[in-house]
Short mmCIF file of N, CA, C and O and ligand atoms in Angstrom, two decimals:
data_model
loop_
_atom_site.label_atom_id
_atom_site.label_comp_id
_atom_site.label_asym_id
_atom_site.label_seq_id
_atom_site.Cartn_x
_atom_site.Cartn_y
_atom_site.Cartn_z
N UNK A 17 110.82 31.58 12.59
CA UNK A 17 111.13 30.95 13.88
C UNK A 17 112.32 31.60 14.55
O UNK A 17 113.19 32.16 13.89
N UNK A 18 112.41 31.46 15.86
CA UNK A 18 113.41 32.21 16.61
C UNK A 18 114.82 31.67 16.46
O UNK A 18 115.79 32.37 16.74
N UNK A 19 114.99 30.43 16.08
CA UNK A 19 116.33 29.85 16.01
C UNK A 19 116.76 29.26 17.34
O UNK A 19 117.82 28.67 17.45
N UNK A 20 115.91 29.40 18.38
CA UNK A 20 116.21 28.77 19.66
C UNK A 20 116.15 27.26 19.52
O UNK A 20 115.28 26.72 18.83
N UNK A 21 117.08 26.56 20.16
CA UNK A 21 117.07 25.10 20.09
C UNK A 21 116.68 24.57 21.46
O UNK A 21 117.33 24.86 22.46
N UNK A 22 115.56 23.85 21.50
CA UNK A 22 115.07 23.32 22.77
C UNK A 22 115.37 21.84 22.84
O UNK A 22 115.87 21.25 21.89
N UNK A 23 115.03 21.24 24.00
CA UNK A 23 115.24 19.80 24.20
C UNK A 23 114.66 18.96 23.09
O UNK A 23 115.26 18.00 22.64
N UNK A 24 113.45 19.32 22.68
CA UNK A 24 112.72 18.47 21.74
C UNK A 24 112.90 18.92 20.30
O UNK A 24 112.24 18.44 19.41
N UNK A 25 113.77 19.87 20.06
CA UNK A 25 113.89 20.38 18.70
C UNK A 25 115.36 20.63 18.38
O UNK A 25 116.04 21.39 19.05
N UNK A 26 115.87 19.96 17.38
CA UNK A 26 117.25 20.21 16.96
C UNK A 26 117.20 20.83 15.59
O UNK A 26 116.16 20.86 14.94
N UNK A 27 118.36 21.32 15.13
CA UNK A 27 118.40 21.94 13.80
C UNK A 27 117.92 20.99 12.72
O UNK A 27 117.35 21.40 11.73
N UNK A 28 118.16 19.68 12.95
CA UNK A 28 117.85 18.70 11.91
C UNK A 28 116.47 18.08 12.07
O UNK A 28 116.08 17.24 11.26
N UNK A 29 115.72 18.47 13.12
CA UNK A 29 114.42 17.82 13.34
C UNK A 29 113.49 18.13 12.18
O UNK A 29 113.45 19.26 11.68
N UNK A 30 112.71 17.12 11.75
CA UNK A 30 111.77 17.38 10.67
C UNK A 30 110.70 18.38 11.11
O UNK A 30 110.34 18.41 12.28
N UNK A 31 110.17 19.16 10.17
CA UNK A 31 109.18 20.17 10.52
C UNK A 31 107.82 19.56 10.85
O UNK A 31 106.95 20.22 11.38
N UNK A 32 107.67 18.28 10.53
CA UNK A 32 106.37 17.63 10.74
C UNK A 32 106.32 16.86 12.06
O UNK A 32 105.54 15.94 12.19
N UNK A 33 107.12 17.25 13.04
CA UNK A 33 107.13 16.54 14.32
C UNK A 33 105.71 16.47 14.88
O UNK A 33 104.98 17.47 14.85
N UNK A 34 105.35 15.30 15.39
CA UNK A 34 103.99 15.13 15.90
C UNK A 34 103.81 15.85 17.24
O UNK A 34 104.74 15.88 18.04
N UNK A 35 102.61 16.39 17.51
CA UNK A 35 102.40 17.09 18.78
C UNK A 35 102.45 16.10 19.94
O UNK A 35 102.13 14.91 19.78
N UNK A 36 102.85 16.61 21.08
CA UNK A 36 102.88 15.78 22.28
C UNK A 36 101.45 15.34 22.64
O UNK A 36 100.51 16.11 22.49
N UNK A 37 101.32 14.12 23.14
CA UNK A 37 99.99 13.62 23.52
C UNK A 37 99.84 13.64 25.04
O UNK A 37 100.82 13.51 25.77
N UNK A 38 98.59 13.81 25.44
CA UNK A 38 98.27 13.90 26.88
C UNK A 38 97.27 12.82 27.26
O UNK A 38 96.28 12.60 26.55
N UNK A 39 97.54 12.17 28.40
CA UNK A 39 96.63 11.15 28.92
C UNK A 39 95.52 11.83 29.71
O UNK A 39 95.79 12.75 30.47
N UNK A 40 94.30 11.36 29.52
CA UNK A 40 93.20 11.77 30.40
C UNK A 40 93.08 10.70 31.48
O UNK A 40 92.90 9.51 31.18
N UNK A 41 93.21 11.11 32.74
CA UNK A 41 93.16 10.18 33.87
C UNK A 41 91.82 10.30 34.59
O UNK A 41 91.34 11.42 34.83
N UNK A 42 91.27 9.15 34.92
CA UNK A 42 90.02 9.08 35.70
C UNK A 42 90.38 8.59 37.11
O UNK A 42 91.00 7.53 37.25
N UNK A 43 90.01 9.37 38.13
CA UNK A 43 90.35 9.02 39.51
C UNK A 43 89.13 8.43 40.23
O UNK A 43 88.01 8.93 40.08
N UNK A 44 89.41 7.43 41.03
CA UNK A 44 88.34 6.86 41.85
C UNK A 44 87.98 7.81 42.99
O UNK A 44 88.80 8.63 43.42
N UNK A 45 86.75 7.71 43.46
CA UNK A 45 86.35 8.34 44.73
C UNK A 45 85.27 7.45 45.33
O UNK A 45 84.84 6.48 44.70
N UNK A 46 84.88 7.77 46.57
CA UNK A 46 83.95 6.88 47.27
C UNK A 46 82.49 7.26 47.09
O UNK A 46 81.61 6.61 47.65
N UNK A 47 82.22 8.32 46.34
CA UNK A 47 80.86 8.87 46.34
C UNK A 47 80.15 8.86 44.99
O UNK A 47 78.92 8.74 44.94
N UNK A 48 80.91 9.05 43.90
CA UNK A 48 80.24 9.11 42.59
C UNK A 48 79.69 7.73 42.24
O UNK A 48 80.41 6.73 42.31
N UNK A 49 78.41 7.65 41.88
CA UNK A 49 77.84 6.34 41.53
C UNK A 49 78.51 5.75 40.28
O UNK A 49 78.84 6.47 39.33
N UNK A 50 78.69 4.45 40.31
CA UNK A 50 79.32 3.76 39.16
C UNK A 50 78.61 4.09 37.86
O UNK A 50 79.23 4.31 36.83
N UNK A 51 77.27 4.06 37.91
CA UNK A 51 76.49 4.26 36.68
C UNK A 51 76.71 5.66 36.11
O UNK A 51 76.73 5.84 34.89
N UNK A 52 76.90 6.63 37.01
CA UNK A 52 77.17 7.99 36.52
C UNK A 52 78.52 8.06 35.81
O UNK A 52 78.65 8.70 34.77
N UNK A 53 79.53 7.40 36.37
CA UNK A 53 80.86 7.39 35.74
C UNK A 53 80.75 6.77 34.34
O UNK A 53 81.29 7.31 33.37
N UNK A 54 80.01 5.69 34.24
CA UNK A 54 79.82 5.03 32.94
C UNK A 54 79.14 5.98 31.95
O UNK A 54 79.58 6.13 30.80
N UNK A 55 78.10 6.66 32.41
CA UNK A 55 77.38 7.63 31.54
C UNK A 55 78.30 8.71 31.02
O UNK A 55 78.26 9.06 29.84
N UNK A 56 79.12 9.27 31.91
CA UNK A 56 80.03 10.36 31.53
C UNK A 56 81.06 9.86 30.52
O UNK A 56 81.36 10.54 29.54
N UNK A 57 81.59 8.67 30.75
CA UNK A 57 82.60 8.13 29.82
C UNK A 57 81.98 7.89 28.44
O UNK A 57 82.61 8.16 27.41
N UNK A 58 80.74 7.41 28.42
CA UNK A 58 80.07 7.19 27.13
C UNK A 58 79.83 8.51 26.41
O UNK A 58 80.07 8.64 25.21
N UNK A 59 79.37 9.51 27.17
CA UNK A 59 79.00 10.79 26.55
C UNK A 59 80.23 11.57 26.09
O UNK A 59 80.24 12.12 24.99
N UNK A 60 81.26 11.62 26.91
CA UNK A 60 82.38 12.52 26.62
C UNK A 60 83.48 11.85 25.80
O UNK A 60 84.23 12.52 25.09
N UNK A 61 83.56 10.51 25.89
CA UNK A 61 84.67 9.82 25.21
C UNK A 61 84.17 8.82 24.17
O UNK A 61 84.94 7.99 23.70
N UNK A 62 82.88 8.91 23.86
CA UNK A 62 82.28 8.06 22.82
C UNK A 62 82.58 6.58 23.02
O UNK A 62 82.88 5.86 22.07
N UNK A 63 82.52 6.14 24.27
CA UNK A 63 82.77 4.72 24.56
C UNK A 63 81.48 3.93 24.52
O UNK A 63 80.40 4.47 24.79
N UNK A 64 81.62 2.65 24.23
CA UNK A 64 80.48 1.74 24.37
C UNK A 64 80.24 1.49 25.86
O UNK A 64 81.10 1.79 26.70
N UNK A 65 79.07 0.94 26.16
CA UNK A 65 78.74 0.58 27.55
C UNK A 65 79.84 -0.33 28.13
O UNK A 65 80.29 -0.13 29.26
N UNK A 66 80.27 -1.30 27.35
CA UNK A 66 81.26 -2.28 27.83
C UNK A 66 82.61 -1.63 28.10
O UNK A 66 83.24 -1.90 29.13
N UNK A 67 83.05 -0.80 27.16
CA UNK A 67 84.33 -0.10 27.35
C UNK A 67 84.27 0.80 28.59
O UNK A 67 85.19 0.82 29.40
N UNK A 68 83.18 1.57 28.68
CA UNK A 68 83.04 2.51 29.79
C UNK A 68 83.00 1.77 31.12
O UNK A 68 83.62 2.20 32.10
N UNK A 69 82.29 0.64 31.14
CA UNK A 69 82.20 -0.13 32.38
C UNK A 69 83.59 -0.66 32.78
O UNK A 69 83.97 -0.60 33.96
N UNK A 70 84.35 -1.11 31.80
CA UNK A 70 85.70 -1.65 32.09
C UNK A 70 86.63 -0.56 32.64
O UNK A 70 87.35 -0.77 33.61
N UNK A 71 86.58 0.61 32.01
CA UNK A 71 87.43 1.73 32.47
C UNK A 71 87.01 2.15 33.88
O UNK A 71 87.86 2.36 34.77
N UNK A 72 85.70 2.27 34.09
CA UNK A 72 85.20 2.65 35.42
C UNK A 72 85.66 1.66 36.48
O UNK A 72 86.13 2.06 37.56
N UNK A 73 85.54 0.36 36.17
CA UNK A 73 85.92 -0.66 37.16
C UNK A 73 87.43 -0.67 37.42
O UNK A 73 87.87 -0.95 38.54
N UNK A 74 88.21 -0.35 36.38
CA UNK A 74 89.67 -0.28 36.58
C UNK A 74 90.00 0.87 37.54
O UNK A 74 90.80 0.69 38.48
N UNK A 75 89.39 2.03 37.33
CA UNK A 75 89.62 3.15 38.25
C UNK A 75 89.13 2.79 39.66
O UNK A 75 89.80 3.08 40.65
N UNK A 76 87.98 2.16 39.73
CA UNK A 76 87.39 1.77 41.03
C UNK A 76 88.34 0.84 41.80
O UNK A 76 88.54 1.00 43.01
N UNK A 77 88.95 -0.11 41.09
CA UNK A 77 89.79 -1.11 41.76
C UNK A 77 91.22 -0.63 42.01
O UNK A 77 91.82 -0.98 43.02
N UNK A 78 91.75 0.15 41.05
CA UNK A 78 93.18 0.50 41.13
C UNK A 78 93.44 1.93 41.56
O UNK A 78 94.58 2.30 41.79
N UNK A 79 92.36 2.74 41.63
CA UNK A 79 92.53 4.12 42.08
C UNK A 79 92.49 5.12 40.94
O UNK A 79 92.11 6.26 41.13
N UNK A 80 92.94 4.68 39.78
CA UNK A 80 92.86 5.54 38.59
C UNK A 80 92.96 4.70 37.34
O UNK A 80 93.39 3.54 37.39
N UNK A 81 92.58 5.30 36.23
CA UNK A 81 92.68 4.61 34.94
C UNK A 81 92.93 5.64 33.85
O UNK A 81 92.37 6.75 33.90
N UNK A 82 93.78 5.30 32.89
CA UNK A 82 93.94 6.15 31.70
C UNK A 82 92.73 5.91 30.81
O UNK A 82 92.46 4.77 30.41
N UNK A 83 92.01 7.00 30.51
CA UNK A 83 90.80 6.87 29.68
C UNK A 83 91.18 6.85 28.20
O UNK A 83 90.67 6.03 27.43
N UNK A 84 92.05 7.79 27.79
CA UNK A 84 92.43 7.91 26.38
C UNK A 84 93.57 8.92 26.27
O UNK A 84 93.89 9.59 27.28
N UNK A 85 94.17 9.04 25.10
CA UNK A 85 95.19 10.08 24.88
C UNK A 85 94.76 10.96 23.71
O UNK A 85 94.17 10.48 22.73
N UNK A 86 95.07 12.26 23.85
CA UNK A 86 94.69 13.26 22.85
C UNK A 86 95.76 14.34 22.82
O UNK A 86 96.61 14.41 23.71
N UNK A 87 95.67 15.24 21.83
CA UNK A 87 96.48 16.45 21.90
C UNK A 87 96.00 17.27 23.11
O UNK A 87 94.89 17.07 23.60
N UNK A 88 96.84 18.18 23.55
CA UNK A 88 96.62 18.86 24.85
C UNK A 88 95.23 19.50 24.97
O UNK A 88 94.52 19.26 25.95
N UNK A 89 94.87 20.32 24.00
CA UNK A 89 93.58 21.03 24.04
C UNK A 89 92.41 20.10 24.21
O UNK A 89 91.51 20.35 24.99
N UNK A 90 92.43 19.04 23.41
CA UNK A 90 91.30 18.10 23.42
C UNK A 90 91.25 17.36 24.76
O UNK A 90 90.19 17.22 25.38
N UNK A 91 92.41 16.92 25.24
CA UNK A 91 92.47 16.21 26.53
C UNK A 91 91.94 17.11 27.64
O UNK A 91 91.11 16.68 28.46
N UNK A 92 92.39 18.36 27.68
CA UNK A 92 91.97 19.28 28.74
C UNK A 92 90.48 19.58 28.66
O UNK A 92 89.80 19.63 29.69
N UNK A 93 89.98 19.76 27.46
CA UNK A 93 88.56 20.07 27.30
C UNK A 93 87.70 18.90 27.75
O UNK A 93 86.71 19.07 28.47
N UNK A 94 88.06 17.70 27.35
CA UNK A 94 87.25 16.53 27.71
C UNK A 94 87.30 16.28 29.22
O UNK A 94 86.27 15.98 29.84
N UNK A 95 88.48 16.40 29.81
CA UNK A 95 88.61 16.20 31.26
C UNK A 95 87.77 17.24 32.00
O UNK A 95 87.06 16.91 32.98
N UNK A 96 87.84 18.50 31.55
CA UNK A 96 87.09 19.58 32.22
C UNK A 96 85.58 19.38 32.06
O UNK A 96 84.82 19.55 33.02
N UNK A 97 85.14 19.00 30.88
CA UNK A 97 83.70 18.80 30.64
C UNK A 97 83.15 17.66 31.49
O UNK A 97 82.05 17.75 32.05
N UNK A 98 83.90 16.57 31.58
CA UNK A 98 83.45 15.42 32.36
C UNK A 98 83.41 15.77 33.84
O UNK A 98 82.45 15.43 34.55
N UNK A 99 84.45 16.47 34.32
CA UNK A 99 84.48 16.86 35.73
C UNK A 99 83.33 17.82 36.03
O UNK A 99 82.66 17.72 37.07
N UNK A 100 83.08 18.74 35.12
CA UNK A 100 82.00 19.73 35.30
C UNK A 100 80.62 19.05 35.32
O UNK A 100 79.75 19.43 36.12
N UNK A 101 80.44 18.06 34.47
CA UNK A 101 79.16 17.33 34.46
C UNK A 101 78.91 16.69 35.83
O UNK A 101 77.77 16.67 36.33
N UNK A 102 79.98 16.18 36.44
CA UNK A 102 79.85 15.58 37.77
C UNK A 102 79.53 16.65 38.83
O UNK A 102 78.66 16.44 39.68
N UNK A 103 80.22 17.79 38.76
CA UNK A 103 79.98 18.87 39.74
C UNK A 103 78.52 19.32 39.69
O UNK A 103 77.91 19.58 40.71
N UNK A 104 77.97 19.41 38.49
CA UNK A 104 76.57 19.84 38.33
C UNK A 104 75.62 18.91 39.06
O UNK A 104 74.54 19.32 39.47
N UNK A 105 76.01 17.64 39.17
CA UNK A 105 75.17 16.67 39.87
C UNK A 105 75.60 16.51 41.33
O UNK A 105 75.08 15.63 42.03
N UNK A 106 76.58 17.27 41.75
CA UNK A 106 77.04 17.22 43.14
C UNK A 106 77.99 16.06 43.45
O UNK A 106 78.16 15.70 44.62
N UNK A 107 78.64 15.52 42.42
CA UNK A 107 79.58 14.41 42.64
C UNK A 107 81.03 14.89 42.54
O UNK A 107 81.34 15.78 41.75
N UNK A 108 81.94 14.27 43.32
CA UNK A 108 83.34 14.72 43.34
C UNK A 108 84.22 14.09 42.27
O UNK A 108 85.45 14.22 42.34
N UNK A 109 83.63 13.44 41.31
CA UNK A 109 84.41 12.76 40.26
C UNK A 109 85.47 13.70 39.68
O UNK A 109 85.19 14.87 39.39
N UNK A 110 86.69 13.17 39.48
CA UNK A 110 87.78 14.00 38.97
C UNK A 110 88.46 13.31 37.78
O UNK A 110 88.82 12.13 37.84
N UNK A 111 88.60 14.09 36.73
CA UNK A 111 89.44 13.69 35.59
C UNK A 111 90.50 14.77 35.41
O UNK A 111 90.22 15.95 35.56
N UNK A 112 91.72 14.34 35.09
CA UNK A 112 92.81 15.30 34.91
C UNK A 112 93.66 14.85 33.73
O UNK A 112 93.45 13.74 33.21
N UNK A 113 94.61 15.67 33.33
CA UNK A 113 95.47 15.29 32.20
C UNK A 113 96.92 15.30 32.64
O UNK A 113 97.31 16.03 33.55
N UNK A 114 97.71 14.48 31.92
CA UNK A 114 99.15 14.42 32.20
C UNK A 114 99.85 14.06 30.89
O UNK A 114 99.32 13.25 30.11
N UNK A 115 101.02 14.66 30.62
CA UNK A 115 101.69 14.35 29.36
C UNK A 115 102.12 12.90 29.30
O UNK A 115 102.50 12.33 30.32
N UNK A 116 102.05 12.33 28.10
CA UNK A 116 102.59 10.98 27.90
C UNK A 116 104.10 11.05 27.98
O UNK A 116 104.69 12.05 27.60
N UNK A 117 104.73 9.95 28.40
CA UNK A 117 106.20 9.94 28.53
C UNK A 117 106.88 10.11 27.19
O UNK A 117 106.40 9.69 26.19
N1 LIG B 221 84.08 4.06 43.73
C1 LIG B 221 82.78 4.56 43.28
C2 LIG B 221 81.68 3.80 44.02
O1 LIG B 221 81.92 2.76 44.59
C3 LIG B 221 82.58 4.36 41.77
C4 LIG B 221 83.63 5.08 40.98
C5 LIG B 221 84.36 4.38 40.02
C6 LIG B 221 83.89 6.44 41.17
C7 LIG B 221 85.34 5.01 39.26
C8 LIG B 221 84.87 7.08 40.42
O2 LIG B 221 86.54 6.99 38.72
C9 LIG B 221 85.58 6.37 39.47
N2 LIG B 221 80.47 4.34 43.99
#
């Protein structure tokens, strides 16, 4: 290791520090059908119908909803796959990631 000391790493920090987690955010829009959002959440995030419906309705009512948290790679891949599935069907559905506080 370089010996550089960053904000999140001190000389005494344990070597087993957990990786930073990233939230996957689901954004509302006026065009993607509710049922499609539910399908994508079930397929990409292994949610039940009930969970997916609740998350979809939260985004619909509040503008966005946190779907789940993952390590960076997994969060980015799932957000990209879900967004891509919507693009293939011509829907503007958007999922993005943001670091947890
Ligand atoms: N607002 C959309 C509609 O009324 C449904 C929707 C819900 C779209 C959640 C995106 O993240 C979303 N058809």
